[in-house]
Tab-separated table of N, CA and C and ligand atoms in Angstrom:
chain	number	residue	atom	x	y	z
W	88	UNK	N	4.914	-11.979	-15.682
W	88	UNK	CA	6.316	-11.653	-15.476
W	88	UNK	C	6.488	-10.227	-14.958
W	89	UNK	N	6.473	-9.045	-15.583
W	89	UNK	CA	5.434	-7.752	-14.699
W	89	UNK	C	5.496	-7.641	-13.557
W	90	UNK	N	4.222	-8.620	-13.227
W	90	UNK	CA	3.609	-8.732	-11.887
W	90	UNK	C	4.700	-9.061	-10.889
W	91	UNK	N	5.451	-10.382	-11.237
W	91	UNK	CA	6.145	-10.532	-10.649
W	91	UNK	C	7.631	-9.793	-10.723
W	92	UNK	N	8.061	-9.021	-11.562
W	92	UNK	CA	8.673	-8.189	-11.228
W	92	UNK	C	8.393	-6.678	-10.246
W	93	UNK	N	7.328	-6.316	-10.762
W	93	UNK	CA	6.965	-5.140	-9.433
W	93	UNK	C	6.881	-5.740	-8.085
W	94	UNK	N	6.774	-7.024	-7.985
W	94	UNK	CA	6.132	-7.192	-6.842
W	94	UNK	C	7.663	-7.447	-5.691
W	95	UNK	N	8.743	-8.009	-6.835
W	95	UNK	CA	10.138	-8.025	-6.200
W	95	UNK	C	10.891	-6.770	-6.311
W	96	UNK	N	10.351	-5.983	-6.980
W	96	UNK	CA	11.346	-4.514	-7.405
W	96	UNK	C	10.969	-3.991	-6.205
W	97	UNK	N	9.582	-3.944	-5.818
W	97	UNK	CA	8.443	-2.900	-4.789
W	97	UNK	C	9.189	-3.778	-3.335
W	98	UNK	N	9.431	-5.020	-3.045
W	98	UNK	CA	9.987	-5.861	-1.717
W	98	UNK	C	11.389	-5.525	-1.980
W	99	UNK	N	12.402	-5.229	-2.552
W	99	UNK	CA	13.995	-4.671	-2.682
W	99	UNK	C	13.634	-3.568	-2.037
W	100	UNK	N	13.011	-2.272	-3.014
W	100	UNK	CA	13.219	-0.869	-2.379
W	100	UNK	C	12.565	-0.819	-1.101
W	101	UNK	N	11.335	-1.577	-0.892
W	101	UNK	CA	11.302	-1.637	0.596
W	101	UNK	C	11.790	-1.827	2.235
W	102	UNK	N	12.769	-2.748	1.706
W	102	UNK	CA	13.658	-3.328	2.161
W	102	UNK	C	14.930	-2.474	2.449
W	103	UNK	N	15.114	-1.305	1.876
W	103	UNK	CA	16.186	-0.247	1.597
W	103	UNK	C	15.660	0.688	2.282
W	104	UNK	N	14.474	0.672	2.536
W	104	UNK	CA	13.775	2.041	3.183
W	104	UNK	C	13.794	1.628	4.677
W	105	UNK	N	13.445	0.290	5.088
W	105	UNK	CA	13.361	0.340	6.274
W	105	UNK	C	14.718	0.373	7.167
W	106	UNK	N	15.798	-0.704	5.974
W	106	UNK	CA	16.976	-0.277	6.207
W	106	UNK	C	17.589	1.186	6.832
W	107	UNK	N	16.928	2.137	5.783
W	107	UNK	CA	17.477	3.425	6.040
W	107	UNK	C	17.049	4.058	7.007
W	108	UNK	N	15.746	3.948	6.875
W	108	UNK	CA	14.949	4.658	8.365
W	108	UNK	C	15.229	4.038	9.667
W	109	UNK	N	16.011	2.525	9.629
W	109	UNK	CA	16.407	1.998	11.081
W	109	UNK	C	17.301	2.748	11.363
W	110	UNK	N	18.266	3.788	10.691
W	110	UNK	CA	19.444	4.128	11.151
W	110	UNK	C	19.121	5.297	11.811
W	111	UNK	N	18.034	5.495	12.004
W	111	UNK	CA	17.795	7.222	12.723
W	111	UNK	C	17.361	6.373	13.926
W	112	UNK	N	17.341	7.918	14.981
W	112	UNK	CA	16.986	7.410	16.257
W	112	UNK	C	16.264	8.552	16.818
W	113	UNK	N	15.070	8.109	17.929
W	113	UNK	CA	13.908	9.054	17.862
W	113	UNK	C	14.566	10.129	18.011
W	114	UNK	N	15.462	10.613	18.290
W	114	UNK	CA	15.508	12.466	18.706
W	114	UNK	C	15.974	13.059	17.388
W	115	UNK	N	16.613	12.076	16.123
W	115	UNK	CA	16.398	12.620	14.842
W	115	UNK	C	15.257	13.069	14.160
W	116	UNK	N	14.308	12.687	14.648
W	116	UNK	CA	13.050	13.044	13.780
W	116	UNK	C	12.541	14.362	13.470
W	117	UNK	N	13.128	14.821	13.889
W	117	UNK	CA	12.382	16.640	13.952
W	117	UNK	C	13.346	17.438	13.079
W	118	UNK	N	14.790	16.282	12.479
W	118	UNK	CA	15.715	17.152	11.794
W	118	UNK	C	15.084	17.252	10.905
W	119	UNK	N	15.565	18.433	9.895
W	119	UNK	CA	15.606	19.192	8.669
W	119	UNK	C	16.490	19.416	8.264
W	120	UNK	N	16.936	19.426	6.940
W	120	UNK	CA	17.833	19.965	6.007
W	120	UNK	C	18.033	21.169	6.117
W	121	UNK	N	16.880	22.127	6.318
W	121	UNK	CA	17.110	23.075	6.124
W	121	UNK	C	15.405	23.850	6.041
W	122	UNK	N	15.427	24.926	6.486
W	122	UNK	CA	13.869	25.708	7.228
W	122	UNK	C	13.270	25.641	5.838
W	123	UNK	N	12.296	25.448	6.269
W	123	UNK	CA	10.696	24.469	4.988
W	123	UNK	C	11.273	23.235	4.416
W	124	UNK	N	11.709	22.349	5.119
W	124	UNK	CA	11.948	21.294	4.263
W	124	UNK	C	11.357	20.562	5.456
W	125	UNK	N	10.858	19.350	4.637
W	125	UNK	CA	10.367	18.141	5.474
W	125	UNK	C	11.356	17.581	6.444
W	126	UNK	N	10.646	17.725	7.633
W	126	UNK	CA	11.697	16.463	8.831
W	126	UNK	C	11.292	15.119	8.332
W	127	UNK	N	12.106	14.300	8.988
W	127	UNK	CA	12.522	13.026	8.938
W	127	UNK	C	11.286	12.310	9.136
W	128	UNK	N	10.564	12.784	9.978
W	128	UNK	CA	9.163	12.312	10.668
W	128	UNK	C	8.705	12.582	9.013
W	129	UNK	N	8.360	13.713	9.140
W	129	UNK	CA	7.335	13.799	7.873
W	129	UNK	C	7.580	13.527	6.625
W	130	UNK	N	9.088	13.079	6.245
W	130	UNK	CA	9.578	12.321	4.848
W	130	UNK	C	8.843	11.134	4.983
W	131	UNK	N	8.918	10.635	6.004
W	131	UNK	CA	8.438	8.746	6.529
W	131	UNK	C	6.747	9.538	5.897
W	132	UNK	N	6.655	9.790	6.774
W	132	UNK	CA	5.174	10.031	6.830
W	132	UNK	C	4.606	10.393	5.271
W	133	UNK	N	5.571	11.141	4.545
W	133	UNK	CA	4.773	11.490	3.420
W	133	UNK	C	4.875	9.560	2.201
W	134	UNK	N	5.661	9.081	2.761
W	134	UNK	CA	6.350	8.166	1.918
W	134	UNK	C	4.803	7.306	1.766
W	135	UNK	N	4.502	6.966	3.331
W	135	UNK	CA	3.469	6.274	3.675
W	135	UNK	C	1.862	6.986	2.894
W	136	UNK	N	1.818	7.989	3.239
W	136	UNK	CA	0.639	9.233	2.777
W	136	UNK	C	0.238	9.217	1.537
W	137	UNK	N	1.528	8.956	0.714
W	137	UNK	CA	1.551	8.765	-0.855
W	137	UNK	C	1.008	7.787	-1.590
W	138	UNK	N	1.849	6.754	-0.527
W	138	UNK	CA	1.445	4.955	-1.216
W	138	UNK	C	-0.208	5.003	-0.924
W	139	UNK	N	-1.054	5.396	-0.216
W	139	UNK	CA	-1.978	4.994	0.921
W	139	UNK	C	-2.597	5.939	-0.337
W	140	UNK	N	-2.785	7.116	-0.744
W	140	UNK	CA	-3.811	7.688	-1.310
W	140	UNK	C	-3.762	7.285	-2.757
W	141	UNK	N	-2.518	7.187	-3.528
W	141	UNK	CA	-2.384	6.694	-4.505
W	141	UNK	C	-3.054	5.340	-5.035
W	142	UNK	N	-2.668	4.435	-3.795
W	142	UNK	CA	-3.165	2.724	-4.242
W	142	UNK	C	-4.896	2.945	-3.672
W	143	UNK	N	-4.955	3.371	-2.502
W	143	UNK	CA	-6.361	3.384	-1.753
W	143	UNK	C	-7.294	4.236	-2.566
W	144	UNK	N	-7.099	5.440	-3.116
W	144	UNK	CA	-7.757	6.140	-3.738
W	144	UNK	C	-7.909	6.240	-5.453
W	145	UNK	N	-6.283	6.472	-5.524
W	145	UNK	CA	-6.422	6.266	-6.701
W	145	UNK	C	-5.920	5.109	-7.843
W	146	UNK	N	-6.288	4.185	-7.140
W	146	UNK	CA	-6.266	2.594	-7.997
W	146	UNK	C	-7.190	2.048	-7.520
W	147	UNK	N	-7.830	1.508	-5.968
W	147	UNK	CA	-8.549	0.603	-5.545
W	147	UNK	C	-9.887	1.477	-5.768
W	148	UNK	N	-9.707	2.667	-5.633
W	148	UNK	CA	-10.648	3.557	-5.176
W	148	UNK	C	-11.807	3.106	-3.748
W	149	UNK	N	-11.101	2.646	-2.706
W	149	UNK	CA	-11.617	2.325	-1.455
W	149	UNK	C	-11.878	3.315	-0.969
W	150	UNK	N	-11.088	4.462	-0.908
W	150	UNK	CA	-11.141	5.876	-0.394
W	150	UNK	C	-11.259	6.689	-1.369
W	151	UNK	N	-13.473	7.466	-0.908
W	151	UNK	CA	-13.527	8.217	-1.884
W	151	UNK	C	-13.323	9.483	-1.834
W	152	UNK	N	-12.367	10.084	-1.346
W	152	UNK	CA	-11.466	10.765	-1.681
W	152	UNK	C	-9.907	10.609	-1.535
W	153	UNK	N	-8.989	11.983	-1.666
W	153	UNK	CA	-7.840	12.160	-1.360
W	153	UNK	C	-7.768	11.803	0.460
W	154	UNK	N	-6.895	11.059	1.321
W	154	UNK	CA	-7.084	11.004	2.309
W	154	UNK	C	-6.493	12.289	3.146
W	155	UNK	N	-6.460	12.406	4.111
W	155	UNK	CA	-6.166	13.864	5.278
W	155	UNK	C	-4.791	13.012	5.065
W	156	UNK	N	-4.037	14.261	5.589
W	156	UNK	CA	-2.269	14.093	5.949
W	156	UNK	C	-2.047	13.773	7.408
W	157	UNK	N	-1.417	12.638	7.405
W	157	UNK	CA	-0.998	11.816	8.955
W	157	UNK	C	-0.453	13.244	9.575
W	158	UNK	N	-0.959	13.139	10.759
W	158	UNK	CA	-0.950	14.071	11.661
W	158	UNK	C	0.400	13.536	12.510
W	159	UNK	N	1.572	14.300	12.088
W	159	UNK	CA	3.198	14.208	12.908
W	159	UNK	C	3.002	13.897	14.159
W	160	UNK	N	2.104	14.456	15.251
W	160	UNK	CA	1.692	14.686	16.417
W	160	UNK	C	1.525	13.097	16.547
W	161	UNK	N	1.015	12.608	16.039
W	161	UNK	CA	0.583	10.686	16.150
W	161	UNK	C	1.436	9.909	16.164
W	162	UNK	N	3.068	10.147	15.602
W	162	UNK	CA	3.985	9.529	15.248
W	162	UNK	C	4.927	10.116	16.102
W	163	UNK	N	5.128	9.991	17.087
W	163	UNK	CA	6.416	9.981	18.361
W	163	UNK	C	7.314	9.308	17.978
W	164	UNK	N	7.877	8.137	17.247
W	164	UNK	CA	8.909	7.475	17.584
W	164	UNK	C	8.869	6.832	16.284
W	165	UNK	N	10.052	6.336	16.549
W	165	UNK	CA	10.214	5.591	14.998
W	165	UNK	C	9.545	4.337	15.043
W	166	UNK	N	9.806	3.692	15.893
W	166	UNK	CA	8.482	2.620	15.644
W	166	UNK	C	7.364	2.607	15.525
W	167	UNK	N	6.661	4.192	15.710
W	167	UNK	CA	5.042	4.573	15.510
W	167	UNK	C	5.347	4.586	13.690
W	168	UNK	N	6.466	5.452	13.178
W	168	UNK	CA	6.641	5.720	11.764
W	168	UNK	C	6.747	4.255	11.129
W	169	UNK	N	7.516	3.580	11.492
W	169	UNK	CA	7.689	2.043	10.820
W	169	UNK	C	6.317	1.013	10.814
W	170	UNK	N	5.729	1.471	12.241
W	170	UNK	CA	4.296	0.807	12.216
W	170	UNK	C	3.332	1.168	11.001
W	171	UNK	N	3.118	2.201	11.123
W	171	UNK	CA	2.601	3.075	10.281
W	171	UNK	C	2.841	2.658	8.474
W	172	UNK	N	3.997	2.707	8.020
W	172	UNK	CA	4.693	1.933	7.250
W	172	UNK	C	4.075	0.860	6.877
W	173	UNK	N	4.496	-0.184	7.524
W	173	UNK	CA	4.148	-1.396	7.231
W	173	UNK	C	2.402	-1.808	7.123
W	174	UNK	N	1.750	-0.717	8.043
W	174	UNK	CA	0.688	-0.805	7.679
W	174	UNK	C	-0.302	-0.746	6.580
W	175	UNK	N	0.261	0.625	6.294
W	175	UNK	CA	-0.395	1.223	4.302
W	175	UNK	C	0.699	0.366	3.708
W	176	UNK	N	1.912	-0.402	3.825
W	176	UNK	CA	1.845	-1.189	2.905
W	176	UNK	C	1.612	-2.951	2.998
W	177	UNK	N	1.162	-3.475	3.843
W	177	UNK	CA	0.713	-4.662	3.973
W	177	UNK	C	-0.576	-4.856	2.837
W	178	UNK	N	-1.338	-3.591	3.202
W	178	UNK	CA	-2.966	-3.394	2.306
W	178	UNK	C	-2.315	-3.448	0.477
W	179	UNK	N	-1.027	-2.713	0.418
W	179	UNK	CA	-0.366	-2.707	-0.737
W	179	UNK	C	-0.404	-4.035	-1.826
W	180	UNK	N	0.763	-4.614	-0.732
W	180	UNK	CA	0.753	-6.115	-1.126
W	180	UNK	C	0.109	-6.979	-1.507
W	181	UNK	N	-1.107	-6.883	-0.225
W	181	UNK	CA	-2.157	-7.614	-0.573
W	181	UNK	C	-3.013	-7.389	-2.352
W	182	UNK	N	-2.639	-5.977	-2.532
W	182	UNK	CA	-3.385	-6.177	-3.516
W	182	UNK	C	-2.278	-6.614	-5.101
W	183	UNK	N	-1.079	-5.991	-4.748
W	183	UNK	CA	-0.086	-6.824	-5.809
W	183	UNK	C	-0.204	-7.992	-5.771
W	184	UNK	N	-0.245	-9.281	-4.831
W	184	UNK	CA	-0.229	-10.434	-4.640
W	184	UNK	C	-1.542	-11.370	-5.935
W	185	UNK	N	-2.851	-10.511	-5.628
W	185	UNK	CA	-3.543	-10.561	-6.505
W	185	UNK	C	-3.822	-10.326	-8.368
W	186	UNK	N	-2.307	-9.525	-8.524
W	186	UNK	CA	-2.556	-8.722	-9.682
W	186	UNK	C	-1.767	-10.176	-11.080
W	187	UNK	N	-1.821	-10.177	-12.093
W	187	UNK	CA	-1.240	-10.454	-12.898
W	187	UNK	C	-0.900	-9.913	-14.107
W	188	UNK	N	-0.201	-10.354	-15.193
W	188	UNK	CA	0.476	-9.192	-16.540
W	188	UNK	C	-1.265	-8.656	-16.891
W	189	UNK	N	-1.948	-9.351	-16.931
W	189	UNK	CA	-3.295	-8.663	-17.782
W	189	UNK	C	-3.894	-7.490	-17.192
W	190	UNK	N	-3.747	-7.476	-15.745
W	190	UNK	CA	-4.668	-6.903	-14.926
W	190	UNK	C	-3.417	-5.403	-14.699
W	191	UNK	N	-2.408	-5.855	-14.739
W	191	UNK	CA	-1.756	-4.701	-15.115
W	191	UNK	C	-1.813	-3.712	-15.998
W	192	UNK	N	-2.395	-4.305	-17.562
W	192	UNK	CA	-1.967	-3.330	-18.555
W	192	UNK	C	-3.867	-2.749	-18.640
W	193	UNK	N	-4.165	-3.268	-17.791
W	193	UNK	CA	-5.640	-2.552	-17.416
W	193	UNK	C	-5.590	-0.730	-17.434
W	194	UNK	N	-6.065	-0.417	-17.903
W	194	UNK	CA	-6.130	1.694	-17.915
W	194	UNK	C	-6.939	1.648	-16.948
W	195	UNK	N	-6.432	2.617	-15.832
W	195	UNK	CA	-7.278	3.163	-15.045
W	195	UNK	C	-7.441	4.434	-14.965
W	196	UNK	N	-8.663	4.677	-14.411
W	196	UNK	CA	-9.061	5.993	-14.769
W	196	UNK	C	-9.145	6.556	-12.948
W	197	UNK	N	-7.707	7.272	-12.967
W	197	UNK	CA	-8.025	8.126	-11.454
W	197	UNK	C	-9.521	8.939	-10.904
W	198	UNK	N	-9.467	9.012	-9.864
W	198	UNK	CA	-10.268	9.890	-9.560
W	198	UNK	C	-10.262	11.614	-9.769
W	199	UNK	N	-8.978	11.879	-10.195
W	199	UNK	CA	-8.031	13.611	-9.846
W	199	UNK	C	-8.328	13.500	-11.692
W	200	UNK	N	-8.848	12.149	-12.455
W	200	UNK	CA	-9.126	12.503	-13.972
W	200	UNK	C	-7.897	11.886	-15.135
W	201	UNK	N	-6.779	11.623	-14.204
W	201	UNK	CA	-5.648	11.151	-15.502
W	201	UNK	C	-6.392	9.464	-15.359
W	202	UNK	N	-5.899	9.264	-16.792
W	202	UNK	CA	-5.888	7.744	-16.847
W	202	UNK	C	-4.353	7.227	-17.347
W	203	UNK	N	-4.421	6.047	-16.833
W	203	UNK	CA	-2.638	5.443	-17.187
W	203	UNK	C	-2.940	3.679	-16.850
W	204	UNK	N	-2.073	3.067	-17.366
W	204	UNK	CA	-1.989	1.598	-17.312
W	204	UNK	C	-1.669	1.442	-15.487
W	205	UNK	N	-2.230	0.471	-15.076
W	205	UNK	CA	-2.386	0.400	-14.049
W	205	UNK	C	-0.906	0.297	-13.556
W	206	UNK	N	0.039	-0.518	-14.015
W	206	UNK	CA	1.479	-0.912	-14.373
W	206	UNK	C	2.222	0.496	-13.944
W	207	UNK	N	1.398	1.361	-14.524
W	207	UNK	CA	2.491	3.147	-14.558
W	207	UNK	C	2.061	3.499	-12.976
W	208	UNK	N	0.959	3.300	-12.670
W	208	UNK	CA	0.429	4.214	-11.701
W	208	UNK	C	1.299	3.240	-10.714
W	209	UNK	N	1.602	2.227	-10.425
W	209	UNK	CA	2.397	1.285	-9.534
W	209	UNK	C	3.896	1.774	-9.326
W	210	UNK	N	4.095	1.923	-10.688
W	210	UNK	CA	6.005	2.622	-11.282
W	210	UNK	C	6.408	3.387	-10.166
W	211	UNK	N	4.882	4.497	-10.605
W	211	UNK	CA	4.810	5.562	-9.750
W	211	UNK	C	5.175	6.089	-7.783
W	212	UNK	N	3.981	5.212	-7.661
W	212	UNK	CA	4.395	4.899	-6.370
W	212	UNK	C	6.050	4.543	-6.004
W	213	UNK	N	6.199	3.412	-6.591
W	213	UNK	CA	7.543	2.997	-6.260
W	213	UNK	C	8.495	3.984	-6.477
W	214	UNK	N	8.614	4.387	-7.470
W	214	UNK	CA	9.857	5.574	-8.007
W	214	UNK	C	9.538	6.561	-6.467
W	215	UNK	N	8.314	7.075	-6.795
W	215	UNK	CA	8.027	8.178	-4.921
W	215	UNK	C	8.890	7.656	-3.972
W	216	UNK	N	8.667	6.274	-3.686
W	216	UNK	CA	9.409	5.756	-2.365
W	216	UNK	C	10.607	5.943	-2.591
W	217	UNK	N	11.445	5.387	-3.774
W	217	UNK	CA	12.631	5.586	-4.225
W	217	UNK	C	13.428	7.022	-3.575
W	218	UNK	N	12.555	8.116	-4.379
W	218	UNK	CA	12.653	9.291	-4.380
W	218	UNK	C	13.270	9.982	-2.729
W	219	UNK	N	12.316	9.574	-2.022
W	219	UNK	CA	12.428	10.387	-0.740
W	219	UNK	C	13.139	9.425	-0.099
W	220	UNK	N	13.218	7.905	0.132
W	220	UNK	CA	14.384	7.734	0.483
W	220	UNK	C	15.918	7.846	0.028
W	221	UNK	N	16.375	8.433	-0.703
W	221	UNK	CA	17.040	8.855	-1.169
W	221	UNK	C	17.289	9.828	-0.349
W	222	UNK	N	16.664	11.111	-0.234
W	222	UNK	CA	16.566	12.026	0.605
W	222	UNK	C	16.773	11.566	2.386
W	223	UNK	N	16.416	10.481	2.517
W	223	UNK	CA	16.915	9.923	4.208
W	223	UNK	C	17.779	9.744	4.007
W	224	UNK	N	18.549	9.329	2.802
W	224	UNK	CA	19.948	8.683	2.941
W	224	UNK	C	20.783	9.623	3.159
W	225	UNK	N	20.030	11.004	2.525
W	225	UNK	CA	21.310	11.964	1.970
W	225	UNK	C	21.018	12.774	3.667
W	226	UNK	N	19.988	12.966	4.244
W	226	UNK	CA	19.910	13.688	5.702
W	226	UNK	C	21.192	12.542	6.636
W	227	UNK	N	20.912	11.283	6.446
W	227	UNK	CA	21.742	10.500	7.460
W	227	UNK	C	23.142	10.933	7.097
W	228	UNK	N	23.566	11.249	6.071
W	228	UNK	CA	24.355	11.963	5.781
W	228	UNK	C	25.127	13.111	6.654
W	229	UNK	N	24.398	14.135	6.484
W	229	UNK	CA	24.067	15.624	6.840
W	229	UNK	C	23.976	15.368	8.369
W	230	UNK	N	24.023	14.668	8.958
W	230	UNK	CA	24.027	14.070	10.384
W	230	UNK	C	25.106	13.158	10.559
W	231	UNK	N	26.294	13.089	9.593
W	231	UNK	CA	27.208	12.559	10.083
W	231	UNK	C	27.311	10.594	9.918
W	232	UNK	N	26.549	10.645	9.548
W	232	UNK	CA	26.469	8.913	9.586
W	232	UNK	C	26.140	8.081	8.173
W	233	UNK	N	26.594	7.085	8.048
W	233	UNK	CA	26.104	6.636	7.132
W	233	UNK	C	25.304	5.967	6.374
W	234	UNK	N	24.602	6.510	4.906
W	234	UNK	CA	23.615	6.162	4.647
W	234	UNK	C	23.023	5.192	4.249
W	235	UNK	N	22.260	4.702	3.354
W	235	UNK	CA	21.735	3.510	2.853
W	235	UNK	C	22.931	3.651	1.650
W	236	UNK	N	23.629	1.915	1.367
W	236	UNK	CA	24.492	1.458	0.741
W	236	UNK	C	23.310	0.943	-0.688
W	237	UNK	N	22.879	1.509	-1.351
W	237	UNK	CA	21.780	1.306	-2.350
W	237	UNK	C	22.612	0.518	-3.536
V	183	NI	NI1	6.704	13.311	-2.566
């Protein structure tokens, strides 16, 4: 039950993100809130960066280490960012699809040294995505338009 709740909680907020990020258009990407704050490009990008080292590294442990930070320069357009997207999370899925209540309350032991129920480290991720889209909603904002109806 769990399982299948993360796995519909994690396909809702997803669903809200791409929502939100459809509403920009490439010459938004370079906005900022405000000098040192992440552009739009690199909110996407970190959203993706997060899920990808978190599940890849530190749950599957496929990647033995922390991975390098997507290079902005690679991501021109919003459909490079959405590609991108859907990519680190297809690998996601695949591995929720597999999981059930048992394999959830499994402790895992990160690589960075914390250990947590596999269940938390998932939360985690998701709440992140949560997090920074939130922050697109509130820039689409700050640009006049409106944001994700959450
Ligand atoms: Ni973050």
């Amino acid at each position: 039950m769990l399982a299948e709740y993360l796995r519909s909680h994690w396909a809702a907020v997803r669903a809200g993100l791409l929502e939100t990020v459809a509403k920009f258009d490439d010459a938004d990407l370079d906005f900022a809130p405000f000098d040192g704050a992440y552009s739009v490009r690199r909110l996407v990008l970190h959203i993706a960066h997060e899920e990808y080292g978190e599940v890849q590294h530190g749950i599957t442990q496929a990647l033995p280490s922390w991975p390098e930070d997507f290079d902005p320069a690679a991501y021109p357009s919003r459909a490079a960012l959405e590609s991108k997207l859907a990519e680190v999370h297809t690998e996601t899925v695949r591995l929720l699809a597999a999981l059930d209540d048992s394999d959830l309350a499994r402790e895992i032991e990160a690589p960075w040294g914390a250990t947590a129920p596999l269940a938390d480290m998932l939360r985690h991720v998701i709440e992140h995505e949560i997090h920074h889209r939130a922050e697109l909603s509130l820039i689409l904002g700050l640009l006049g338009r409106p944001g994700l109806d959450a």
